[in-house]
XYZ file of C-alpha atoms in Angstrom:
749
model
C -86.775 33.412 -27.209
C -88.859 34.377 -30.211
C -88.231 37.412 -32.372
C -90.230 38.943 -35.199
C -93.807 39.943 -35.846
C -96.422 37.228 -35.574
C -100.098 36.636 -35.978
C -101.021 33.836 -33.631
C -104.414 32.784 -34.950
C -104.470 29.013 -34.795
C -101.470 28.722 -32.482
C -100.375 25.132 -31.824
C -97.493 23.328 -30.171
C -95.044 21.656 -32.535
C -94.076 18.173 -31.405
C -90.417 18.732 -32.276
C -88.639 19.510 -29.036
C -86.316 22.474 -28.751
C -84.219 21.892 -25.664
C -86.537 21.405 -22.718
C -89.510 23.128 -24.360
C -91.490 22.844 -27.577
C -91.570 25.272 -30.461
C -94.643 27.434 -30.686
C -95.980 27.554 -34.213
C -97.810 30.845 -34.789
C -99.026 30.807 -38.410
C -101.245 33.019 -40.561
C -99.334 36.218 -41.222
C -102.466 38.164 -42.210
C -101.841 41.595 -40.749
C -102.230 44.289 -43.373
C -99.279 46.612 -43.753
C -100.398 50.226 -43.991
C -97.164 52.249 -43.722
C -93.482 51.418 -44.264
C -90.347 53.440 -43.531
C -86.659 52.616 -43.742
C -83.541 54.338 -42.414
C -80.429 53.120 -44.236
C -77.220 54.032 -42.458
C -73.638 53.072 -43.055
C -73.884 50.018 -40.808
C -77.569 49.193 -40.291
C -80.806 49.447 -42.230
C -83.749 49.908 -39.864
C -87.334 49.230 -40.929
C -90.416 50.490 -39.068
C -93.842 49.492 -40.361
C -97.435 49.886 -39.244
C -100.030 47.105 -39.503
C -103.776 46.927 -38.960
C -106.515 44.321 -38.530
C -104.529 41.765 -36.561
C -106.454 38.848 -35.104
C -107.172 39.226 -31.386
C -106.672 42.990 -31.213
C -108.994 45.936 -31.451
C -108.853 49.685 -31.240
C -105.930 50.341 -33.554
C -102.833 49.091 -35.294
C -99.310 48.150 -34.407
C -95.808 49.515 -35.013
C -93.069 46.951 -35.678
C -89.277 47.330 -35.656
C -86.731 45.327 -37.661
C -83.006 45.845 -38.334
C -80.582 44.465 -40.929
C -76.886 44.984 -41.576
C -76.388 47.352 -44.498
C -73.776 44.957 -45.880
C -76.680 42.525 -46.320
C -79.123 45.019 -47.801
C -80.562 42.286 -50.033
C -82.125 40.710 -46.925
C -83.689 44.028 -45.992
C -85.095 44.570 -49.487
C -86.470 41.029 -49.597
C -88.184 41.636 -46.247
C -89.630 44.911 -47.526
C -90.920 43.158 -50.665
C -93.016 40.982 -48.367
C -94.311 44.075 -46.591
C -95.251 45.701 -49.895
C -97.178 42.564 -50.875
C -99.028 42.643 -47.560
C -99.774 46.344 -48.037
C -101.768 45.443 -51.144
C -104.093 43.120 -49.190
C -107.266 45.151 -48.741
C -110.676 44.498 -47.308
C -113.413 45.006 -49.945
C -115.001 47.618 -47.691
C -111.847 49.752 -47.741
C -112.600 51.201 -51.132
C -109.951 52.115 -53.713
C -106.453 52.838 -52.428
C -103.305 54.046 -54.132
C -100.021 52.232 -54.428
C -97.927 52.070 -51.237
C -95.269 54.718 -50.655
C -92.134 53.918 -48.682
C -90.679 56.742 -46.616
C -86.871 56.574 -46.608
C -84.201 58.462 -44.706
C -80.500 58.216 -43.904
C -77.576 58.424 -46.292
C -78.532 55.101 -47.869
C -81.903 56.509 -48.934
C -79.964 58.504 -51.537
C -77.280 55.929 -52.273
C -79.664 52.999 -52.710
C -82.788 54.909 -53.730
C -82.867 53.706 -57.344
C -82.253 50.102 -56.298
C -85.157 50.299 -53.850
C -87.466 51.769 -56.498
C -86.477 49.146 -59.046
C -86.775 46.094 -56.823
C -89.794 47.139 -54.756
C -91.740 48.688 -57.618
C -93.149 51.506 -55.488
C -92.494 55.186 -54.873
C -89.621 55.920 -52.505
C -90.091 59.270 -50.786
C -86.922 60.579 -49.140
C -87.276 62.454 -45.832
C -84.591 64.694 -44.347
C -82.450 62.724 -41.906
C -82.344 65.303 -39.110
C -86.074 65.982 -39.395
C -86.729 62.247 -39.083
C -84.452 61.874 -36.078
C -86.125 64.631 -34.078
C -89.671 63.590 -35.047
C -88.949 59.993 -34.029
C -87.407 61.032 -30.738
C -90.320 63.330 -29.843
C -92.806 60.545 -30.537
C -90.973 57.787 -28.669
C -90.269 59.906 -25.588
C -93.987 60.615 -25.230
C -95.342 57.163 -26.058
C -92.893 54.640 -24.579
C -92.890 54.505 -20.789
C -89.307 53.255 -20.453
C -87.726 54.962 -23.440
C -85.210 57.196 -21.654
C -82.584 56.042 -19.169
C -79.341 57.041 -17.522
C -76.352 54.748 -17.133
C -73.268 54.425 -14.971
C -71.151 51.471 -13.926
C -72.001 52.104 -10.274
C -75.790 52.541 -10.599
C -76.437 50.597 -13.780
C -79.398 51.444 -15.994
C -82.041 53.729 -14.455
C -85.210 54.642 -16.334
C -86.417 58.193 -15.916
C -90.082 57.705 -16.855
C -92.132 59.261 -19.653
C -92.445 62.983 -20.223
C -95.670 64.099 -18.544
C -98.041 66.697 -19.900
C -96.912 69.075 -17.146
C -93.317 68.932 -18.388
C -92.130 70.856 -21.389
C -90.366 68.438 -23.708
C -88.415 71.276 -25.262
C -85.743 72.481 -25.536
C -83.374 69.555 -25.621
C -80.157 68.602 -27.382
C -79.675 65.459 -29.457
C -76.091 64.305 -29.922
C -76.139 61.875 -32.840
C -72.910 59.861 -32.935
C -72.204 57.987 -36.131
C -68.962 58.150 -38.089
C -68.963 61.829 -37.153
C -71.077 63.753 -34.655
C -73.992 66.119 -35.239
C -75.444 68.126 -32.358
C -79.031 69.294 -32.792
C -80.942 71.817 -30.705
C -84.661 70.978 -30.732
C -87.059 73.711 -29.590
C -90.423 72.349 -30.747
C -92.201 69.934 -33.069
C -90.385 70.265 -36.386
C -88.213 73.056 -34.964
C -84.529 72.172 -34.810
C -81.121 73.376 -35.914
C -77.691 71.830 -36.112
C -75.735 73.920 -33.646
C -72.454 72.030 -33.654
C -70.678 68.801 -34.370
C -67.266 67.230 -34.625
C -65.379 64.947 -36.963
C -64.105 63.122 -33.867
C -66.741 60.391 -33.793
C -67.270 56.694 -34.221
C -65.296 56.679 -37.461
C -62.288 58.065 -35.591
C -62.457 55.209 -33.102
C -62.949 52.569 -35.794
C -60.234 53.923 -38.080
C -57.516 54.402 -35.473
C -58.211 51.083 -33.796
C -58.104 49.283 -37.126
C -54.777 50.876 -38.026
C -53.236 50.184 -34.614
C -54.541 46.661 -34.010
C -55.835 45.329 -37.329
C -59.294 44.604 -35.915
C -61.927 44.964 -38.665
C -65.265 44.237 -36.973
C -66.922 46.965 -34.903
C -68.483 44.337 -32.642
C -65.023 42.854 -32.086
C -63.682 46.324 -31.317
C -66.321 46.912 -28.650
C -65.742 43.449 -27.214
C -62.018 44.159 -27.010
C -62.563 47.275 -24.900
C -64.171 45.193 -22.117
C -60.887 43.580 -21.077
C -58.650 46.584 -21.722
C -56.913 48.807 -19.168
C -56.373 52.323 -20.475
C -53.938 53.186 -17.651
C -51.362 50.984 -19.431
C -51.543 53.306 -22.458
C -52.660 56.731 -21.231
C -50.690 59.153 -19.133
C -52.645 59.611 -15.932
C -52.600 62.546 -13.513
C -50.931 60.210 -11.024
C -48.137 59.518 -13.528
C -47.301 63.218 -13.464
C -47.950 64.233 -9.854
C -47.743 60.908 -8.088
C -51.086 61.621 -6.418
C -54.250 63.681 -6.788
C -54.009 67.319 -7.895
C -56.649 68.438 -5.396
C -56.235 72.163 -5.950
C -57.776 71.958 -9.418
C -60.004 68.969 -8.691
C -58.106 66.254 -10.555
C -57.824 62.737 -9.218
C -54.752 60.602 -9.777
C -56.936 58.295 -11.885
C -57.989 61.056 -14.313
C -56.538 60.880 -17.809
C -53.969 63.612 -18.373
C -53.074 62.730 -21.987
C -54.525 59.986 -24.170
C -51.927 57.371 -25.216
C -49.119 59.617 -23.958
C -47.903 56.903 -21.607
C -46.584 54.690 -24.402
C -43.628 56.948 -25.300
C -42.485 57.767 -21.740
C -39.654 55.305 -21.148
C -39.628 56.067 -17.474
C -43.207 54.834 -17.127
C -42.310 51.491 -18.758
C -45.919 50.700 -19.596
C -46.687 47.313 -21.135
C -49.908 47.197 -23.081
C -52.109 45.085 -25.311
C -54.527 45.721 -28.161
C -57.351 45.684 -25.632
C -55.660 48.473 -23.664
C -55.355 50.566 -26.843
C -59.036 49.940 -27.642
C -60.159 51.125 -24.235
C -57.948 54.208 -24.426
C -59.349 55.197 -27.819
C -62.929 54.627 -26.657
C -62.331 56.901 -23.672
C -60.668 59.521 -25.898
C -63.576 59.723 -28.331
C -66.356 59.474 -25.744
C -64.818 61.970 -23.314
C -64.309 64.550 -26.054
C -67.846 64.123 -27.391
C -69.188 64.452 -23.855
C -67.233 67.661 -23.250
C -68.274 69.204 -26.572
C -71.900 68.289 -25.849
C -71.775 69.856 -22.397
C -70.202 73.075 -23.683
C -72.929 73.411 -26.319
C -75.607 72.766 -23.687
C -74.109 75.537 -21.543
C -73.921 77.916 -24.481
C -77.598 77.368 -25.362
C -79.002 77.022 -21.841
C -80.130 73.400 -22.281
C -80.306 70.889 -19.443
C -81.428 67.742 -21.270
C -78.860 66.017 -23.487
C -79.882 62.873 -25.373
C -77.284 60.662 -27.011
C -78.050 58.471 -30.009
C -76.437 56.922 -33.050
C -74.794 53.697 -34.089
C -71.649 54.372 -32.040
C -73.555 53.795 -28.788
C -75.462 50.580 -29.576
C -76.300 50.007 -25.908
C -72.589 49.457 -25.161
C -72.192 49.881 -21.380
C -68.654 51.272 -21.421
C -69.500 53.848 -24.093
C -72.586 55.013 -22.167
C -70.653 55.103 -18.902
C -67.907 57.246 -20.431
C -70.363 59.731 -21.936
C -72.232 59.851 -18.619
C -69.004 60.403 -16.701
C -67.997 63.261 -19.005
C -71.347 65.056 -18.682
C -71.403 64.526 -14.915
C -67.786 65.716 -14.528
C -68.108 68.889 -16.575
C -71.539 69.825 -15.210
C -70.452 69.053 -11.638
C -73.327 66.596 -11.274
C -76.037 69.026 -12.430
C -76.815 67.302 -15.764
C -77.129 63.630 -16.655
C -76.491 62.047 -20.029
C -79.735 60.529 -21.341
C -79.918 57.441 -23.555
C -82.703 55.844 -25.568
C -83.889 52.265 -25.947
C -85.069 52.887 -29.519
C -82.068 55.029 -30.415
C -81.366 52.993 -33.559
C -84.928 53.500 -34.807
C -85.358 57.250 -34.343
C -84.902 58.044 -38.025
C -87.157 55.298 -39.389
C -89.878 56.111 -36.856
C -89.750 59.801 -37.701
C -89.839 59.070 -41.420
C -92.920 56.888 -40.978
C -94.645 59.684 -39.063
C -94.007 61.988 -42.005
C -96.031 59.753 -44.314
C -99.254 61.366 -45.499
C -101.336 58.342 -44.471
C -99.655 57.776 -41.116
C -102.448 57.571 -38.509
C -100.016 58.564 -35.783
C -99.718 62.071 -37.236
C -103.095 63.011 -35.805
C -101.863 62.389 -32.239
C -105.405 61.251 -31.355
C -104.191 57.925 -30.029
C -101.746 56.375 -27.586
C -99.378 53.431 -27.910
C -98.508 50.637 -25.476
C -95.363 48.540 -25.805
C -96.148 44.851 -26.307
C -93.323 42.432 -25.535
C -95.145 39.198 -26.353
C -92.894 39.100 -29.420
C -89.693 41.099 -29.028
C -86.913 42.274 -31.345
C -83.305 42.872 -30.268
C -82.501 46.572 -30.125
C -80.973 47.817 -33.380
C -77.313 46.910 -33.498
C -77.355 45.332 -30.034
C -75.650 42.016 -30.675
C -75.752 41.073 -26.989
C -79.549 40.807 -26.957
C -79.635 42.338 -23.469
C -81.977 45.089 -24.625
C -85.101 44.167 -26.570
C -87.897 46.172 -28.119
C -91.545 45.264 -28.195
C -94.157 46.178 -30.756
C -96.137 49.356 -30.125
C -99.871 48.658 -30.022
C -102.074 51.602 -30.882
C -104.981 52.419 -28.585
C -108.287 53.671 -29.953
C -108.064 56.948 -28.019
C -105.397 59.175 -26.584
C -105.019 58.065 -22.962
C -104.953 60.816 -20.349
C -103.974 61.433 -16.743
C -106.461 61.332 -13.874
C -107.046 64.990 -12.901
C -106.886 64.240 -9.163
C -103.504 62.495 -9.418
C -100.770 64.350 -7.552
C -97.332 64.545 -9.146
C -94.712 63.173 -9.126
C -96.334 59.793 -9.665
C -94.732 56.357 -9.832
C -97.377 53.688 -10.440
C -95.310 50.738 -9.235
C -94.792 49.744 -5.619
C -91.721 47.522 -6.052
C -88.776 47.842 -8.432
C -88.112 44.195 -9.254
C -84.784 44.981 -10.891
C -83.492 46.457 -7.619
C -85.102 43.918 -5.250
C -83.694 40.494 -6.093
C -85.802 38.641 -3.525
C -89.057 40.085 -4.833
C -87.915 39.558 -8.429
C -87.123 35.877 -8.002
C -90.312 35.257 -6.024
C -92.602 36.979 -8.543
C -91.011 35.391 -11.609
C -91.214 31.932 -10.043
C -94.796 32.466 -8.869
C -95.989 33.679 -12.260
C -94.292 30.806 -14.083
C -96.017 28.364 -11.709
C -99.282 30.205 -12.245
C -98.969 29.796 -16.020
C -98.460 26.045 -15.615
C -101.393 25.882 -13.171
C -103.566 27.665 -15.725
C -102.802 24.881 -18.200
C -103.884 22.378 -15.563
C -107.135 24.227 -14.914
C -107.941 24.206 -18.627
C -107.027 20.539 -19.030
C -109.311 19.623 -16.108
C -112.166 21.700 -17.526
C -112.287 24.021 -14.494
C -112.672 27.072 -16.743
C -115.313 25.605 -19.071
C -118.887 26.795 -19.331
C -120.228 23.249 -19.284
C -121.921 23.558 -22.675
C -119.099 22.791 -25.055
C -117.593 26.269 -24.602
C -114.037 25.151 -23.897
C -110.732 26.979 -23.747
C -108.405 25.664 -26.469
C -105.864 23.398 -24.752
C -103.276 23.782 -27.523
C -103.378 27.561 -27.294
C -103.120 27.594 -23.513
C -100.055 25.362 -23.701
C -98.571 27.662 -26.330
C -99.206 30.596 -23.991
C -97.546 28.825 -21.066
C -94.365 28.145 -23.040
C -94.233 31.632 -24.565
C -94.780 33.373 -21.231
C -92.301 31.120 -19.425
C -89.623 32.002 -21.976
C -90.172 35.698 -21.301
C -90.029 35.197 -17.535
C -86.835 33.177 -17.808
C -85.256 35.841 -19.962
C -86.211 38.538 -17.466
C -84.725 36.414 -14.704
C -81.394 36.449 -16.531
C -81.670 40.009 -17.907
C -84.004 42.009 -15.630
C -83.868 45.213 -17.701
C -84.231 43.584 -21.134
C -87.719 45.057 -21.576
C -87.199 48.317 -19.717
C -88.078 48.815 -16.041
C -89.014 45.477 -14.456
C -92.194 45.787 -12.403
C -95.032 43.511 -11.320
C -97.389 45.679 -13.377
C -95.240 45.040 -16.422
C -95.024 41.263 -16.137
C -98.737 40.948 -15.277
C -99.489 42.984 -18.380
C -97.090 40.808 -20.384
C -99.114 37.755 -19.354
C -102.252 39.243 -20.900
C -100.324 40.236 -24.031
C -99.066 36.659 -24.454
C -102.580 35.258 -23.997
C -103.941 37.584 -26.656
C -101.041 36.905 -28.998
C -101.812 33.160 -29.072
C -105.472 33.899 -29.726
C -106.923 33.659 -26.213
C -108.894 36.844 -25.623
C -110.754 35.952 -22.407
C -109.722 32.684 -20.754
C -112.002 33.219 -17.743
C -115.112 34.227 -19.715
C -117.107 31.131 -18.746
C -116.032 31.351 -15.104
C -117.013 35.001 -14.945
C -120.455 34.290 -16.363
C -121.021 31.436 -13.939
C -119.837 33.300 -10.842
C -121.615 36.513 -11.808
C -124.935 34.685 -12.256
C -124.568 33.100 -8.817
C -123.674 36.434 -7.201
C -126.596 38.244 -8.856
C -128.877 35.593 -7.385
C -127.678 36.615 -3.914
C -127.654 40.381 -4.515
C -131.097 41.204 -3.094
C -130.496 39.232 0.099
C -127.051 40.783 0.518
C -128.313 44.383 0.412
C -131.362 43.549 2.513
C -129.143 42.320 5.361
C -127.300 45.648 5.524
C -130.229 47.990 4.786
C -131.618 47.431 8.314
C -128.471 48.809 9.966
C -127.704 52.399 10.922
C -125.833 54.341 8.256
C -122.461 54.004 9.985
C -122.913 50.309 10.794
C -124.157 49.714 7.294
C -121.160 51.391 5.670
C -118.737 49.403 7.835
C -120.543 46.183 6.913
C -120.391 47.098 3.224
C -116.648 47.751 3.478
C -116.261 44.310 5.044
C -118.227 42.770 2.191
C -116.047 44.585 -0.344
C -112.939 43.115 1.258
C -114.501 39.653 1.362
C -115.605 39.926 -2.245
C -112.052 40.775 -3.258
C -111.010 37.273 -2.198
C -112.766 35.925 -5.316
C -109.703 36.361 -7.483
C -108.504 33.734 -9.952
C -105.276 35.692 -10.229
C -104.298 34.467 -6.752
C -102.863 30.946 -6.994
C -103.435 30.504 -3.259
C -107.204 30.555 -3.911
C -107.434 28.382 -7.036
C -108.461 25.277 -5.104
C -111.256 26.949 -3.166
C -112.542 28.809 -6.218
C -112.506 25.757 -8.484
C -114.326 23.620 -5.906
C -116.850 26.318 -4.985
C -115.815 26.092 -1.336
C -115.351 29.842 -1.023
C -118.489 31.888 -0.365
C -118.880 35.434 0.950
C -119.277 34.312 4.569
C -116.212 32.073 4.358
C -114.238 34.886 2.775
C -115.279 37.363 5.496
C -114.114 34.901 8.136
C -110.570 35.133 6.739
C -110.495 38.948 6.796
C -109.101 40.917 9.712
C -108.490 44.647 9.804
C -104.787 44.239 10.372
C -102.231 45.634 10.460
C -103.863 48.667 12.035
C -101.665 51.173 10.179
C -103.195 49.947 6.893
C -106.814 50.017 8.027
C -109.015 52.889 9.202
C -112.560 52.050 8.032
C -114.068 53.900 10.990
C -112.371 57.140 9.980
C -113.728 56.798 6.468
C -117.227 56.017 7.745
C -117.170 59.105 9.956
C -116.115 61.261 6.995
C -118.943 59.931 4.785
C -121.626 60.304 7.453
C -120.495 63.811 8.396
C -120.107 65.333 4.926
C -120.732 62.877 2.118
C -119.233 63.212 -1.372
C -120.385 64.811 -4.605
C -118.817 62.364 -7.048
C -116.981 59.085 -6.418
C -114.710 57.323 -8.904
C -114.315 53.583 -8.239
C -111.750 51.415 -10.027
C -113.322 47.963 -9.787
C -111.552 44.609 -9.826
C -112.971 41.097 -10.262
C -116.199 39.860 -11.751
C -118.562 37.679 -9.730
C -118.928 38.189 -5.989
C -116.267 40.899 -5.879
C -118.157 43.432 -7.974
C -121.728 42.160 -7.434
C -121.724 41.621 -3.647
C -118.799 43.861 -2.717
C -118.510 46.949 -4.901
C -122.062 47.357 -6.200
C -123.766 47.496 -2.754
C -121.126 50.038 -1.653
C -121.766 52.137 -4.763
C -125.525 51.860 -4.126
C -125.046 53.197 -0.592
C -122.954 56.137 -1.836
C -125.629 57.090 -4.384
C -128.181 57.044 -1.546
C -126.063 59.637 0.309
C -126.335 61.951 -2.709
C -123.152 61.080 -4.575
C -122.766 60.323 -8.250
C -120.712 57.149 -8.613
C -118.618 56.267 -11.666
C -117.513 52.626 -11.887
C -114.329 52.254 -13.965
C -113.807 48.759 -15.376
C -111.187 47.258 -17.662
C -111.447 48.087 -21.341
C -110.248 44.578 -22.190
C -110.245 41.229 -20.353
C -107.510 40.376 -17.848
C -107.766 37.307 -15.595
C -111.274 37.332 -14.086
C -111.409 41.130 -13.927
C -114.758 42.562 -14.972
C -114.805 44.556 -18.220
C -116.833 47.643 -19.027
C -119.301 45.728 -21.179
C -119.773 43.020 -18.556
C -120.233 45.561 -15.781
C -122.915 47.441 -17.711
C -124.825 44.165 -18.037
C -124.339 43.409 -14.328
C -125.644 46.813 -13.250
C -128.647 46.452 -15.562
C -129.445 42.988 -14.142
C -129.118 44.180 -10.534
C -131.290 47.221 -11.251
C -134.131 44.902 -12.276
C -134.420 43.639 -8.684
C -133.508 46.818 -6.784
C -135.489 50.067 -7.015
C -132.778 52.214 -5.466
C -130.199 50.994 -7.951
C -132.649 51.368 -10.826
C -133.314 54.987 -9.864
C -129.588 55.750 -9.665
C -129.058 54.302 -13.134
C -132.077 56.117 -14.574
C -130.949 59.448 -13.109
C -127.348 58.868 -14.231
C -126.079 58.895 -10.663
C -124.528 55.463 -11.257
C -122.373 55.286 -14.370
C -120.066 52.673 -15.895
C -117.054 53.634 -18.001
C -114.004 51.921 -19.514
C -110.761 52.636 -17.668
C -108.484 52.255 -20.688
C -106.642 49.364 -18.991
C -106.004 45.960 -20.538
C -104.265 44.373 -17.539
C -104.850 43.802 -13.823
C -102.998 46.961 -12.742
C -103.841 50.531 -13.641
C -101.550 53.382 -14.640
C -103.392 56.545 -13.615
C -101.496 58.536 -16.254
C -103.066 56.455 -19.026
C -106.841 56.420 -18.710
C -109.668 56.437 -21.211
C -110.456 60.089 -22.056
C -114.184 59.525 -21.470
C -113.413 58.375 -17.929
C -111.153 61.387 -17.364
C -113.989 63.668 -18.478
C -116.415 61.994 -16.049
C -113.846 62.184 -13.235
C -113.308 65.965 -13.433
C -115.417 66.791 -10.348
C -114.691 63.643 -8.324
C -113.851 64.316 -4.676
C -113.235 60.643 -3.755
C -111.204 57.990 -5.611
C -111.597 54.335 -4.565
C -109.110 51.707 -5.738
C -110.315 48.124 -5.353
C -108.143 45.021 -5.514
C -104.579 43.928 -4.901
C -103.355 44.788 -8.410
C -104.859 48.295 -8.479
C -104.360 49.307 -4.834
C -101.234 47.412 -3.703
C -99.140 46.203 -6.638
C -99.772 49.545 -8.334
C -100.806 52.879 -6.796
C -99.903 51.900 -3.238
C -97.873 55.116 -2.968
C -100.036 57.238 -5.282
C -101.147 60.592 -3.873
C -104.318 62.434 -4.791
C -105.551 65.991 -4.512
C -108.915 64.586 -3.363
C -109.762 61.948 -0.737
C -108.914 58.335 -1.551
C -109.770 54.876 -0.280
C -107.921 51.637 -0.995
C -109.801 48.349 -0.538
C -107.830 45.140 -1.071
C -106.587 41.887 0.428
C -102.950 40.777 0.474
C -103.409 37.523 -1.427
C -99.809 36.412 -1.852
C -96.617 36.460 0.153
C -94.754 38.864 -2.134
C -97.195 41.745 -1.735
C -97.599 41.054 1.980
C -93.833 41.023 2.576
C -93.342 44.280 0.663
C -95.900 46.035 2.892
C -94.934 44.368 6.169
C -98.240 42.463 6.306
C -99.367 38.836 6.272
C -101.200 36.873 3.603
C -104.970 37.613 3.816
C -104.415 40.778 5.834
C -106.667 43.578 4.656
C -106.067 47.040 3.288
C -108.929 49.447 3.953
C -107.080 52.719 4.049
C -108.685 56.149 3.817
C -106.384 59.097 3.052
C -107.670 62.701 2.987
C -106.770 64.686 -0.110
C -103.260 66.123 -0.199
C -101.859 63.721 2.421
C -99.313 60.939 1.792
């Protein structure tokens, strides 16, 4: 597994073996550092920095996260010296810039401030610790899809999803547990107050455990608690009553008095250091949980977030805090935890920098796990953090999307069979992609070749991620097909491969455009209803031209698959997933004003499938907006490519040319950079065009089955796709190459 920030221009495979794989050498650290912030606590120093102008990216910069032990602050300062040097690298077109300023927070910002100024040679601007914490939390909750989660031993880790624009983020309570505990009430951006706290915090646990057992390392202390049994130290309700005390709701297993069992001779309890450790952990966590709940009740707050070094992703600590909140609230409130909890302060401090581009809130961020860092203070490595890639615009929700909305069809963390099948299939697919490149199947035939070294580097990098997710399914947050398909594209871009299928797309698109006129002529002679049904069949057949489906690689590479052959494999089954006749009747009877179509593959899919269907809809009086990927993914068509395709087709078709001229056929970027689409995160220009849409069409397995299969809309919707692998077919109770042509009236499930 690789950690750290990389620039992968010129990626190669090192010939020195590391286990069963080779090292990936990713040289050329040329990203320019624009902003730096550090949060120096008693145990960890956390650095967050923002870079721009990385090779292979566009549309914005990137946030990086790095942690060091405060006892080894020299390593942190040395790392920051490198960042300062990179911050002075400027493009000549940038114009004059001032010296970098480092935003610092935490107690160490005061304690080590002069040392930082002396060794780094730059201004150190100290930001209030509580202000930084709340600013960082507000930002991360909005921008990171899997930031917030609940935890219990019975249910494990459950992500609660991002805060939507329909939800009010405020008020909430942040319980920051370090050596002591501070409880903050946050009522708005920059609006917070410390409403309570307690000296009974992490320092209490560390100090007492050290005195009682001699253990000196906090990691060792937490490890010790795993094997402990607090019932050998604590006095339990059952020790007093012999059973449950049902009248007041106490179980025999509830703790009556912490460590009170050790002095009762009659109980004759034998105990170890591990038992003491577990008892003390329960004592501290239970009391913090109760104090937090009482403050939430006093202030009328229902969301309680826990952060601070004491937690560190430690399962038993999170379980105990969760149990306390659940017990005292009688199940009405859940304790909420944060993946970036160690980086709240540094992130907030960076946002307070005068030059921080994130302050304008005119952009969105996407987590990129191609290179991951362990969570701050998490020595187990179970939880990892990606970089946050900045998008050019602030992504927005589709207006017609009904809430609540969950974009993913299958939870791979919960479904072991699906998880193992998908991870194995995608690892095979990565190896097959190497084979396709080595055989020249993706070449343009004119010296335009995909770099073999880079594709091998991609295969190894991606395989390492998949293997890690196989062992630790929640390492990168919620595990979904959408996530690991997106991770594939991130890994390709990180090794310098922006569009592996570019040559294939050009070749297949040219061939499909050559057949466009004949294709529409064959259907133009039919009645409107027959014609629409034929066009739906062509759209399904066109969707078979998908290089993302390993089952079709052979036919696609050999050219054996044409539209007629693809149609022969399509059947409108199962019946519950197909009602093309109902859709045709609706179109013929009433028509639509505006149709939004999320397109899929280049080549025959969009040229012979989607475009003739869009042409027909414009002829019925509708305005049609074609939404294509903002960036390449597999052989999916991009916005720029689709604009060229529509222009080429319009040259040979008067009806299409008129629709383009009259702006009744439009092309827009979707905001997506992967095969799936999250309808909460769309390009704002597309959202503006979609305001009056009364029909949404989702085309392709990734957009209509893997994601958005259960999405509901306030307007009519149509899903057009083919089940092209066993995993998606099994999840829907279908067979491979069954079709999905499902019309759903607005407001229905």
